[in-house]
Amino acid sequence: MDTAPSRRSDPPHERPTVRTLARMAGVAVSTVSRALKNDPRISPDVRRRIAELAQRAGYMPNALARTLSGGRSGLIGFVLGSMHNPFYAEMLEQAVAQAAERGLRLLIVHVGPGPIEETTSNALLQYQVDGCLIASAELTSRAADICAARGVPVVMVNRVARRHGSSVSCDNTAGGREVAAFLLAGEHRRFAIVHGTVGVSTTDDRERGFCAGLAEAGLHLSQHLPGNSTYEGGYAAGCHIAQLGDAEQPDAVFALNDIMAMGVLDALRAAGARVPEEVSVIGFDNVPASGRPGYALTTLGQPLGLMVRRSLDLLTARIEDPALPEETVVLRGQLIVRRSARLPSTA
Amino acid sequence: MDTAPSRRSDPPHERPTVRTLARMAGVAVSTVSRALKNDPRISPDVRRRIAELAQRAGYMPNALARTLSGGRSGLIGFVLGSMHNPFYAEMLEQAVAQAAERGLRLLIVHVGPGPIEETTSNALLQYQVDGCLIASAELTSRAADICAARGVPVVMVNRVARRHGSSVSCDNTAGGREVAAFLLAGEHRRFAIVHGTVGVSTTDDRERGFCAGLAEAGLHLSQHLPGNSTYEGGYAAGCHIAQLGDAEQPDAVFALNDIMAMGVLDALRAAGARVPEEVSVIGFDNVPASGRPGYALTTLGQPLGLMVRRSLDLLTARIEDPALPEETVVLRGQLIVRRSARLPSTA
DNA sequence: AATATTAGTGCAAACGTACGCATGATGCGG
DNA sequence: CCGCATCATGCGTACGTTTGCACTAATATT
């Protein structure tokens, strides 16, 4: 009646559980459970004894069982855009590190371009994530809908919530406007925009701010090209620009994110255009690669680390108290001046 | 006695469980459970009725509870190197997509440079991962040790297992040798190597193969620089090379991975060196950015998609049958010839 | 017609943890 | 010396699912 018949093959290591420890210590499981979380009700020596025992046996609590019992999983679902955009790659690194600081783990649900599949989004719910971070530019409102319907807090990063969820983003409109102001000060007069994914608030706002800035100076866009938020898209746009006739040739190109800006730059240079003497290129994001001497991209930098921090703040707050209203945080970006755009004359 | 007193606040959505469905359908929970997985023992009409009910109620099985009962979590722990190296970024994207195809989710445990923290590696065990994929070049043997001690299958990707675990990698030695052969055929005579992280099998093997290739031709390395597996490290190495005297100046630089090679290239060009006329640069990995016109890097490409596939094959096989012996898979890389290295004379 | 088989379903235990409540053992004031 | 508060610990149940076994009723077999 005492012979626990170890269900399966024994070869590896039957993981010790609270029950195991309880048997070893000759106490009840509840005592072990409490002792391990330093419940003051358990006498100090029993606590110490059990702690040592746990240490020696290599006991690890089963987070999944704990969830079942306690309600919180400590898991955050993460939906991410294409890793070919270094902005998202770095966001991932930040998110993992900062989540770990708070004792949270990231369950990565989707990465890459393209919409999120049904089975994938279901995983979000099946694994009882406490909350969800959505940082894909693509049409992921579906994932947000699913979470919202189930009462899972959602925070959108770098993208304003269309329907549900809080969001954290850079002030894209102001950023676009600042880019416009900088280019106008540099006496540029003919402007092209290389657009990312249409219908996404992030890039739409950047364009809107930019155009508003131009409009205030009585100017407007002379070219508007698709860039698909990829390097290749940017390159294609750059090629197109390079072969425009003199009449249409812009003297400044605003690519709505850095990865496209790099493509534009490479294409223009490959076509023999001198940057920034003949044409200025300016991006958005300030990904690490923009700072490389080969690119030296002038760009509007997003405060990525802070954005991730605020996102987690919002998320944990709404996990604590689901009744909290949704919240929108907008952070100011900062223009990073490098050498891909002509500078304002130092008057 | 029948009034389920909905434990918490009701406002959001009390998620339906098998129990809920059972009550609604007027059957036992076991019937629901079986019906939902199309157990042929349940009569077709009951099955259909329950399926509809589940659909209507928006039922989602609790994967965590299932784990507790069934043993498998469907979770794979993932330890990853720095996302500043696009090689790892792309590996992540591949891994997520391919894992999803197999119904597995990635619990991302660590990303970035630096060793893995204790609390982090514990998460690996607490969340009952079925297996673990380790793709960090850093000193993560600790994570491997922990898993091995607990009987969690481990597969190392792009890195040969030192002690435990299976591994999948490119044939780095052969790759290094092939690079040497290519450069020798291009009549290069003075060779520099930019090394990554020392003590990591991956880069060590590349260097060994390269040197062996040189040795067969009676040649040897003339420079050996640290590159730290970062762009910045490569850039620094490139600067150093550029300012060497003529006597020491290499005519070929082999950077042990692409991210460093890009740094070397940018540094050499910034210093006015003509690539590949004066000096050839060759990398390893074939990350997407290497193909950009601005770099046009000749490199030894790793079959990344296949590496991830084999890794998951190995992992799932050992999850099925833990008694399986550890296995090492070595895949052949392929030289991608672009324009950063002088070509062999077309004799 | 009696029994063996099968289909369809329910019961209950198990997984590992947490926690409310009950219990036993002390200490102390009256 | 008894009753009462306090402390330390145990018991039992809950969380949501799976699964072995038992059970009933209908069908097939002899």
mmCIF file of N, CA and C in Angstrom, chain A residues 213-323:
data_model
loop_
_atom_site.group_PDB
_atom_site.id
_atom_site.type_symbol
_atom_site.label_atom_id
_atom_site.label_comp_id
_atom_site.label_asym_id
_atom_site.label_seq_id
_atom_site.Cartn_x
_atom_site.Cartn_y
_atom_site.Cartn_z
ATOM 1 N N GLY A 213 3.290 68.174 -42.364
ATOM 2 C CA GLY A 213 4.440 69.068 -42.249
ATOM 3 C C GLY A 213 4.735 69.759 -43.574
ATOM 4 N N LEU A 214 4.670 68.984 -44.639
ATOM 5 C CA LEU A 214 4.906 69.574 -45.959
ATOM 6 C C LEU A 214 3.833 70.600 -46.289
ATOM 7 N N ALA A 215 2.604 70.221 -45.990
ATOM 8 C CA ALA A 215 1.477 71.092 -46.342
ATOM 9 C C ALA A 215 1.624 72.463 -45.691
ATOM 10 N N GLU A 216 2.112 72.434 -44.464
ATOM 11 C CA GLU A 216 2.274 73.718 -43.766
ATOM 12 C C GLU A 216 3.249 74.634 -44.484
ATOM 13 N N ALA A 217 4.150 74.026 -45.239
ATOM 14 C CA ALA A 217 5.105 74.827 -45.996
ATOM 15 C C ALA A 217 4.613 75.023 -47.425
ATOM 16 N N GLY A 218 3.375 74.617 -47.639
ATOM 17 C CA GLY A 218 2.787 74.782 -48.964
ATOM 18 C C GLY A 218 3.307 73.779 -49.975
ATOM 19 N N LEU A 219 3.870 72.686 -49.480
ATOM 20 C CA LEU A 219 4.414 71.680 -50.398
ATOM 21 C C LEU A 219 3.633 70.381 -50.292
ATOM 22 N N HIS A 220 3.919 69.497 -51.199
ATOM 23 C CA HIS A 220 3.256 68.192 -51.120
ATOM 24 C C HIS A 220 4.160 67.109 -51.710
ATOM 25 N N LEU A 221 3.718 65.885 -51.541
ATOM 26 C CA LEU A 221 4.454 64.731 -52.030
ATOM 27 C C LEU A 221 4.508 64.722 -53.539
ATOM 28 N N SER A 222 5.675 64.381 -54.080
ATOM 29 C CA SER A 222 5.690 64.251 -55.528
ATOM 30 C C SER A 222 5.720 62.789 -55.952
ATOM 31 N N GLN A 223 6.112 61.922 -55.063
ATOM 32 C CA GLN A 223 6.093 60.490 -55.374
ATOM 33 C C GLN A 223 5.600 59.709 -54.163
ATOM 34 N N HIS A 224 4.918 58.657 -54.441
ATOM 35 C CA HIS A 224 4.424 57.798 -53.368
ATOM 36 C C HIS A 224 4.575 56.359 -53.838
ATOM 37 N N LEU A 225 5.535 55.655 -53.238
ATOM 38 C CA LEU A 225 5.861 54.309 -53.723
ATOM 39 C C LEU A 225 5.607 53.264 -52.653
ATOM 40 N N PRO A 226 5.235 52.072 -53.062
ATOM 41 C CA PRO A 226 5.062 50.986 -52.089
ATOM 42 C C PRO A 226 6.425 50.417 -51.710
ATOM 43 N N GLY A 227 6.562 50.012 -50.476
ATOM 44 C CA GLY A 227 7.851 49.456 -50.038
ATOM 45 C C GLY A 227 7.673 48.147 -49.297
ATOM 46 N N ASN A 228 6.442 47.859 -48.941
ATOM 47 C CA ASN A 228 6.123 46.549 -48.396
ATOM 48 C C ASN A 228 6.844 46.244 -47.074
ATOM 49 N N SER A 229 7.420 47.260 -46.484
ATOM 50 C CA SER A 229 8.129 47.072 -45.210
ATOM 51 C C SER A 229 9.266 46.054 -45.277
ATOM 52 N N THR A 230 9.807 45.889 -46.454
ATOM 53 C CA THR A 230 10.958 44.984 -46.576
ATOM 54 C C THR A 230 12.131 45.698 -47.237
ATOM 55 N N TYR A 231 13.293 45.136 -47.065
ATOM 56 C CA TYR A 231 14.480 45.661 -47.735
ATOM 57 C C TYR A 231 14.279 45.624 -49.238
ATOM 58 N N GLU A 232 13.769 44.508 -49.721
ATOM 59 C CA GLU A 232 13.583 44.342 -51.162
ATOM 60 C C GLU A 232 12.606 45.380 -51.704
ATOM 61 N N GLY A 233 11.546 45.605 -50.953
ATOM 62 C CA GLY A 233 10.582 46.609 -51.359
ATOM 63 C C GLY A 233 11.231 47.980 -51.438
ATOM 64 N N GLY A 234 12.058 48.269 -50.465
ATOM 65 C CA GLY A 234 12.763 49.545 -50.461
ATOM 66 C C GLY A 234 13.723 49.635 -51.639
ATOM 67 N N TYR A 235 14.378 48.536 -51.908
ATOM 68 C CA TYR A 235 15.336 48.518 -53.021
ATOM 69 C C TYR A 235 14.631 48.783 -54.344
ATOM 70 N N ALA A 236 13.500 48.111 -54.501
ATOM 71 C CA ALA A 236 12.722 48.303 -55.731
ATOM 72 C C ALA A 236 12.293 49.764 -55.849
ATOM 73 N N ALA A 237 11.845 50.318 -54.758
ATOM 74 C CA ALA A 237 11.431 51.718 -54.777
ATOM 75 C C ALA A 237 12.611 52.610 -55.143
ATOM 76 N N GLY A 238 13.765 52.300 -54.583
ATOM 77 C CA GLY A 238 14.969 53.068 -54.878
ATOM 78 C C GLY A 238 15.312 53.007 -56.364
ATOM 79 N N CYS A 239 15.214 51.812 -56.920
ATOM 80 C CA CYS A 239 15.493 51.651 -58.350
ATOM 81 C C CYS A 239 14.540 52.496 -59.170
ATOM 82 N N HIS A 240 13.292 52.435 -58.785
ATOM 83 C CA HIS A 240 12.287 53.213 -59.499
ATOM 84 C C HIS A 240 12.620 54.708 -59.464
ATOM 85 N N ILE A 241 12.960 55.168 -58.289
ATOM 86 C CA ILE A 241 13.289 56.582 -58.126
ATOM 87 C C ILE A 241 14.491 56.965 -58.968
ATOM 88 N N ALA A 242 15.489 56.069 -58.952
ATOM 89 C CA ALA A 242 16.731 56.386 -59.650
ATOM 90 C C ALA A 242 16.509 56.594 -61.147
ATOM 91 N N GLN A 243 15.540 55.925 -61.692
ATOM 92 C CA GLN A 243 15.365 56.035 -63.137
ATOM 93 C C GLN A 243 14.250 56.987 -63.546
ATOM 94 N N LEU A 244 13.846 57.805 -62.602
ATOM 95 C CA LEU A 244 12.856 58.827 -62.950
ATOM 96 C C LEU A 244 13.538 59.929 -63.748
ATOM 97 N N GLY A 245 12.766 60.591 -64.564
ATOM 98 C CA GLY A 245 13.308 61.713 -65.298
ATOM 99 C C GLY A 245 13.610 62.873 -64.352
ATOM 100 N N ASP A 246 14.417 63.827 -64.816
ATOM 101 C CA ASP A 246 14.816 64.945 -63.967
ATOM 102 C C ASP A 246 13.610 65.680 -63.393
ATOM 103 N N ALA A 247 12.574 65.778 -64.188
ATOM 104 C CA ALA A 247 11.397 66.542 -63.762
ATOM 105 C C ALA A 247 10.738 65.925 -62.542
ATOM 106 N N GLU A 248 10.811 64.603 -62.462
ATOM 107 C CA GLU A 248 10.111 63.935 -61.369
ATOM 108 C C GLU A 248 11.023 63.586 -60.213
ATOM 109 N N GLN A 249 12.298 63.652 -60.448
ATOM 110 C CA GLN A 249 13.284 63.200 -59.460
ATOM 111 C C GLN A 249 13.136 63.925 -58.123
ATOM 112 N N PRO A 250 12.892 63.194 -57.044
ATOM 113 C CA PRO A 250 12.813 63.835 -55.733
ATOM 114 C C PRO A 250 14.209 64.152 -55.217
ATOM 115 N N ASP A 251 14.290 65.121 -54.354
ATOM 116 C CA ASP A 251 15.587 65.357 -53.714
ATOM 117 C C ASP A 251 15.581 64.871 -52.270
ATOM 118 N N ALA A 252 14.484 64.254 -51.851
ATOM 119 C CA ALA A 252 14.442 63.641 -50.525
ATOM 120 C C ALA A 252 13.478 62.463 -50.548
ATOM 121 N N VAL A 253 13.935 61.379 -49.951
ATOM 122 C CA VAL A 253 13.076 60.206 -49.871
ATOM 123 C C VAL A 253 12.874 59.855 -48.397
ATOM 124 N N PHE A 254 11.624 59.775 -47.999
ATOM 125 C CA PHE A 254 11.323 59.363 -46.633
ATOM 126 C C PHE A 254 10.781 57.935 -46.700
ATOM 127 N N ALA A 255 11.601 57.006 -46.237
ATOM 128 C CA ALA A 255 11.152 55.615 -46.167
ATOM 129 C C ALA A 255 10.573 55.423 -44.779
ATOM 130 N N LEU A 256 9.406 54.842 -44.729
ATOM 131 C CA LEU A 256 8.654 54.828 -43.477
ATOM 132 C C LEU A 256 9.214 53.889 -42.405
ATOM 133 N N ASN A 257 10.196 53.105 -42.771
ATOM 134 C CA ASN A 257 11.000 52.458 -41.731
ATOM 135 C C ASN A 257 12.416 52.177 -42.225
ATOM 136 N N ASP A 258 13.291 51.868 -41.319
ATOM 137 C CA ASP A 258 14.713 51.791 -41.656
ATOM 138 C C ASP A 258 15.052 50.681 -42.637
ATOM 139 N N ILE A 259 14.379 49.560 -42.469
ATOM 140 C CA ILE A 259 14.743 48.435 -43.331
ATOM 141 C C ILE A 259 14.494 48.785 -44.797
ATOM 142 N N MET A 260 13.420 49.524 -45.047
ATOM 143 C CA MET A 260 13.170 49.981 -46.417
ATOM 144 C C MET A 260 14.161 51.063 -46.797
ATOM 145 N N ALA A 261 14.478 51.925 -45.858
ATOM 146 C CA ALA A 261 15.417 53.007 -46.136
ATOM 147 C C ALA A 261 16.761 52.446 -46.585
ATOM 148 N N MET A 262 17.176 51.360 -45.962
ATOM 149 C CA MET A 262 18.439 50.754 -46.369
ATOM 150 C C MET A 262 18.361 50.251 -47.803
ATOM 151 N N GLY A 263 17.227 49.680 -48.140
ATOM 152 C CA GLY A 263 17.037 49.222 -49.512
ATOM 153 C C GLY A 263 17.090 50.392 -50.489
ATOM 154 N N VAL A 264 16.430 51.463 -50.129
ATOM 155 C CA VAL A 264 16.427 52.654 -50.977
ATOM 156 C C VAL A 264 17.850 53.163 -51.174
ATOM 157 N N LEU A 265 18.567 53.257 -50.070
ATOM 158 C CA LEU A 265 19.947 53.739 -50.113
ATOM 159 C C LEU A 265 20.802 52.901 -51.045
ATOM 160 N N ASP A 266 20.741 51.588 -50.836
ATOM 161 C CA ASP A 266 21.566 50.712 -51.660
ATOM 162 C C ASP A 266 21.213 50.843 -53.136
ATOM 163 N N ALA A 267 19.911 50.945 -53.395
ATOM 164 C CA ALA A 267 19.476 51.044 -54.794
ATOM 165 C C ALA A 267 19.963 52.347 -55.413
ATOM 166 N N LEU A 268 19.814 53.426 -54.679
ATOM 167 C CA LEU A 268 20.230 54.719 -55.224
ATOM 168 C C LEU A 268 21.728 54.731 -55.495
ATOM 169 N N ARG A 269 22.474 54.224 -54.536
ATOM 170 C CA ARG A 269 23.928 54.209 -54.719
ATOM 171 C C ARG A 269 24.320 53.308 -55.878
ATOM 172 N N ALA A 270 23.651 52.151 -55.963
ATOM 173 C CA ALA A 270 23.972 51.217 -57.036
ATOM 174 C C ALA A 270 23.693 51.878 -58.392
ATOM 175 N N ALA A 271 22.705 52.777 -58.402
ATOM 176 C CA ALA A 271 22.361 53.454 -59.657
ATOM 177 C C ALA A 271 23.236 54.677 -59.881
ATOM 178 N N GLY A 272 24.143 54.901 -58.974
ATOM 179 C CA GLY A 272 25.087 55.997 -59.166
ATOM 180 C C GLY A 272 24.659 57.320 -58.574
ATOM 181 N N ALA A 273 23.522 57.340 -57.925
ATOM 182 C CA ALA A 273 23.082 58.593 -57.323
ATOM 183 C C ALA A 273 23.929 58.878 -56.087
ATOM 184 N N ARG A 274 24.265 60.144 -55.889
ATOM 185 C CA ARG A 274 25.068 60.481 -54.720
ATOM 186 C C ARG A 274 24.143 60.875 -53.573
ATOM 187 N N VAL A 275 24.348 60.178 -52.440
ATOM 188 C CA VAL A 275 23.554 60.439 -51.241
ATOM 189 C C VAL A 275 24.512 61.010 -50.193
ATOM 190 N N PRO A 276 24.219 62.141 -49.603
ATOM 191 C CA PRO A 276 22.982 62.911 -49.723
ATOM 192 C C PRO A 276 23.095 64.097 -50.679
ATOM 193 N N GLU A 277 24.184 64.196 -51.455
ATOM 194 C CA GLU A 277 24.337 65.396 -52.279
ATOM 195 C C GLU A 277 23.178 65.581 -53.252
ATOM 196 N N GLU A 278 22.839 64.502 -53.955
ATOM 197 C CA GLU A 278 21.758 64.643 -54.932
ATOM 198 C C GLU A 278 20.390 64.328 -54.322
ATOM 199 N N VAL A 279 20.413 63.342 -53.459
ATOM 200 C CA VAL A 279 19.139 62.961 -52.867
ATOM 201 C C VAL A 279 19.360 62.518 -51.417
ATOM 202 N N SER A 280 18.500 62.960 -50.552
ATOM 203 C CA SER A 280 18.576 62.585 -49.144
ATOM 204 C C SER A 280 17.644 61.410 -48.883
ATOM 205 N N VAL A 281 18.067 60.553 -47.977
ATOM 206 C CA VAL A 281 17.210 59.429 -47.573
ATOM 207 C C VAL A 281 17.073 59.466 -46.064
ATOM 208 N N ILE A 282 15.880 59.271 -45.618
ATOM 209 C CA ILE A 282 15.658 59.313 -44.187
ATOM 210 C C ILE A 282 14.704 58.176 -43.803
ATOM 211 N N GLY A 283 14.979 57.570 -42.666
ATOM 212 C CA GLY A 283 14.188 56.402 -42.268
ATOM 213 C C GLY A 283 13.445 56.616 -40.959
ATOM 214 N N PHE A 284 13.046 55.536 -40.380
ATOM 215 C CA PHE A 284 12.293 55.601 -39.129
ATOM 216 C C PHE A 284 12.540 54.306 -38.369
ATOM 217 N N ASP A 285 12.865 54.403 -37.123
ATOM 218 C CA ASP A 285 13.072 53.265 -36.200
ATOM 219 C C ASP A 285 14.405 53.350 -35.462
ATOM 220 N N ASN A 286 15.432 53.712 -36.225
ATOM 221 C CA ASN A 286 16.805 53.652 -35.718
ATOM 222 C C ASN A 286 17.177 52.246 -35.254
ATOM 223 N N VAL A 287 17.086 51.309 -36.161
ATOM 224 C CA VAL A 287 17.582 49.967 -35.855
ATOM 225 C C VAL A 287 19.104 50.018 -35.811
ATOM 226 N N PRO A 288 19.732 49.085 -35.126
ATOM 227 C CA PRO A 288 21.186 49.131 -34.973
ATOM 228 C C PRO A 288 21.929 49.253 -36.296
ATOM 229 N N ALA A 289 21.475 48.536 -37.312
ATOM 230 C CA ALA A 289 22.191 48.542 -38.579
ATOM 231 C C ALA A 289 22.209 49.919 -39.233
ATOM 232 N N SER A 290 21.275 50.774 -38.864
ATOM 233 C CA SER A 290 21.251 52.110 -39.472
ATOM 234 C C SER A 290 22.490 52.907 -39.116
ATOM 235 N N GLY A 291 23.066 52.538 -37.990
ATOM 236 C CA GLY A 291 24.240 53.275 -37.541
ATOM 237 C C GLY A 291 25.532 52.823 -38.190
ATOM 238 N N ARG A 292 25.474 51.741 -38.928
ATOM 239 C CA ARG A 292 26.702 51.257 -39.571
ATOM 240 C C ARG A 292 27.209 52.280 -40.562
ATOM 241 N N PRO A 293 28.514 52.387 -40.637
ATOM 242 C CA PRO A 293 29.114 53.375 -41.538
ATOM 243 C C PRO A 293 28.620 53.225 -42.970
ATOM 244 N N GLY A 294 28.344 52.018 -43.381
ATOM 245 C CA GLY A 294 27.876 51.795 -44.737
ATOM 246 C C GLY A 294 26.539 52.443 -45.009
ATOM 247 N N TYR A 295 25.748 52.609 -43.973
ATOM 248 C CA TYR A 295 24.442 53.231 -44.163
ATOM 249 C C TYR A 295 24.417 54.647 -43.599
ATOM 250 N N ALA A 296 24.841 54.805 -42.361
ATOM 251 C CA ALA A 296 24.832 56.120 -41.710
ATOM 252 C C ALA A 296 23.513 56.830 -41.945
ATOM 253 N N LEU A 297 22.469 56.116 -41.635
ATOM 254 C CA LEU A 297 21.131 56.561 -41.971
ATOM 255 C C LEU A 297 20.596 57.587 -40.973
ATOM 256 N N THR A 298 20.176 58.699 -41.478
ATOM 257 C CA THR A 298 19.435 59.648 -40.655
ATOM 258 C C THR A 298 18.026 59.089 -40.481
ATOM 259 N N THR A 299 17.578 59.089 -39.249
ATOM 260 C CA THR A 299 16.330 58.373 -39.002
ATOM 261 C C THR A 299 15.665 58.891 -37.744
ATOM 262 N N LEU A 300 14.376 58.595 -37.619
ATOM 263 C CA LEU A 300 13.698 58.982 -36.409
ATOM 264 C C LEU A 300 13.678 57.800 -35.454
ATOM 265 N N GLY A 301 14.426 57.897 -34.387
ATOM 266 C CA GLY A 301 14.599 56.755 -33.490
ATOM 267 C C GLY A 301 13.419 56.540 -32.558
ATOM 268 N N GLN A 302 13.020 55.294 -32.442
ATOM 269 C CA GLN A 302 11.980 54.960 -31.473
ATOM 270 C C GLN A 302 12.635 54.523 -30.173
ATOM 271 N N PRO A 303 12.072 54.907 -29.047
ATOM 272 C CA PRO A 303 12.636 54.487 -27.757
ATOM 273 C C PRO A 303 12.188 53.071 -27.431
ATOM 274 N N LEU A 304 12.822 52.110 -28.110
ATOM 275 C CA LEU A 304 12.343 50.739 -28.063
ATOM 276 C C LEU A 304 12.294 50.133 -26.665
ATOM 277 N N GLY A 305 13.399 50.312 -25.937
ATOM 278 C CA GLY A 305 13.449 49.730 -24.599
ATOM 279 C C GLY A 305 12.315 50.239 -23.728
ATOM 280 N N LEU A 306 12.080 51.520 -23.826
ATOM 281 C CA LEU A 306 11.017 52.125 -23.032
ATOM 282 C C LEU A 306 9.643 51.668 -23.509
ATOM 283 N N MET A 307 9.518 51.510 -24.786
ATOM 284 C CA MET A 307 8.232 51.046 -25.312
ATOM 285 C C MET A 307 7.893 49.670 -24.762
ATOM 286 N N VAL A 308 8.892 48.821 -24.729
ATOM 287 C CA VAL A 308 8.663 47.476 -24.197
ATOM 288 C C VAL A 308 8.330 47.557 -22.703
ATOM 289 N N ARG A 309 9.069 48.422 -22.016
ATOM 290 C CA ARG A 309 8.811 48.560 -20.585
ATOM 291 C C ARG A 309 7.375 48.993 -20.313
ATOM 292 N N ARG A 310 6.947 50.015 -21.019
ATOM 293 C CA ARG A 310 5.578 50.509 -20.820
ATOM 294 C C ARG A 310 4.550 49.442 -21.194
ATOM 295 N N SER A 311 4.856 48.711 -22.216
ATOM 296 C CA SER A 311 3.915 47.655 -22.635
ATOM 297 C C SER A 311 3.738 46.657 -21.515
ATOM 298 N N LEU A 312 4.831 46.264 -20.921
ATOM 299 C CA LEU A 312 4.734 45.291 -19.842
ATOM 300 C C LEU A 312 4.069 45.908 -18.624
ATOM 301 N N ASP A 313 4.330 47.184 -18.392
ATOM 302 C CA ASP A 313 3.639 47.868 -17.298
ATOM 303 C C ASP A 313 2.131 47.769 -17.489
ATOM 304 N N LEU A 314 1.695 48.144 -18.656
ATOM 305 C CA LEU A 314 0.265 48.124 -18.956
ATOM 306 C C LEU A 314 -0.306 46.725 -18.812
ATOM 307 N N LEU A 315 0.455 45.790 -19.333
ATOM 308 C CA LEU A 315 -0.035 44.420 -19.327
ATOM 309 C C LEU A 315 -0.165 43.892 -17.901
ATOM 310 N N THR A 316 0.872 44.049 -17.131
ATOM 311 C CA THR A 316 0.827 43.513 -15.769
ATOM 312 C C THR A 316 -0.245 44.234 -14.957
ATOM 313 N N ALA A 317 -0.400 45.522 -15.200
ATOM 314 C CA ALA A 317 -1.428 46.246 -14.463
ATOM 315 C C ALA A 317 -2.807 45.678 -14.774
ATOM 316 N N ARG A 318 -3.055 45.419 -16.018
ATOM 317 C CA ARG A 318 -4.379 44.902 -16.378
ATOM 318 C C ARG A 318 -4.538 43.433 -16.015
ATOM 319 N N ILE A 319 -3.444 42.753 -15.828
ATOM 320 C CA ILE A 319 -3.548 41.376 -15.341
ATOM 321 C C ILE A 319 -3.935 41.412 -13.862
ATOM 322 N N GLU A 320 -3.294 42.311 -13.134
ATOM 323 C CA GLU A 320 -3.641 42.501 -11.713
ATOM 324 C C GLU A 320 -5.116 42.833 -11.578
ATOM 325 N N ASP A 321 -5.518 43.820 -12.346
ATOM 326 C CA ASP A 321 -6.888 44.304 -12.230
ATOM 327 C C ASP A 321 -7.540 44.432 -13.599
ATOM 328 N N PRO A 322 -8.254 43.389 -13.998
ATOM 329 C CA PRO A 322 -8.850 43.344 -15.336
ATOM 330 C C PRO A 322 -9.874 44.445 -15.560
ATOM 331 N N ALA A 323 -10.316 45.055 -14.490
ATOM 332 C CA ALA A 323 -11.338 46.086 -14.637
ATOM 333 C C ALA A 323 -10.741 47.402 -15.121
#
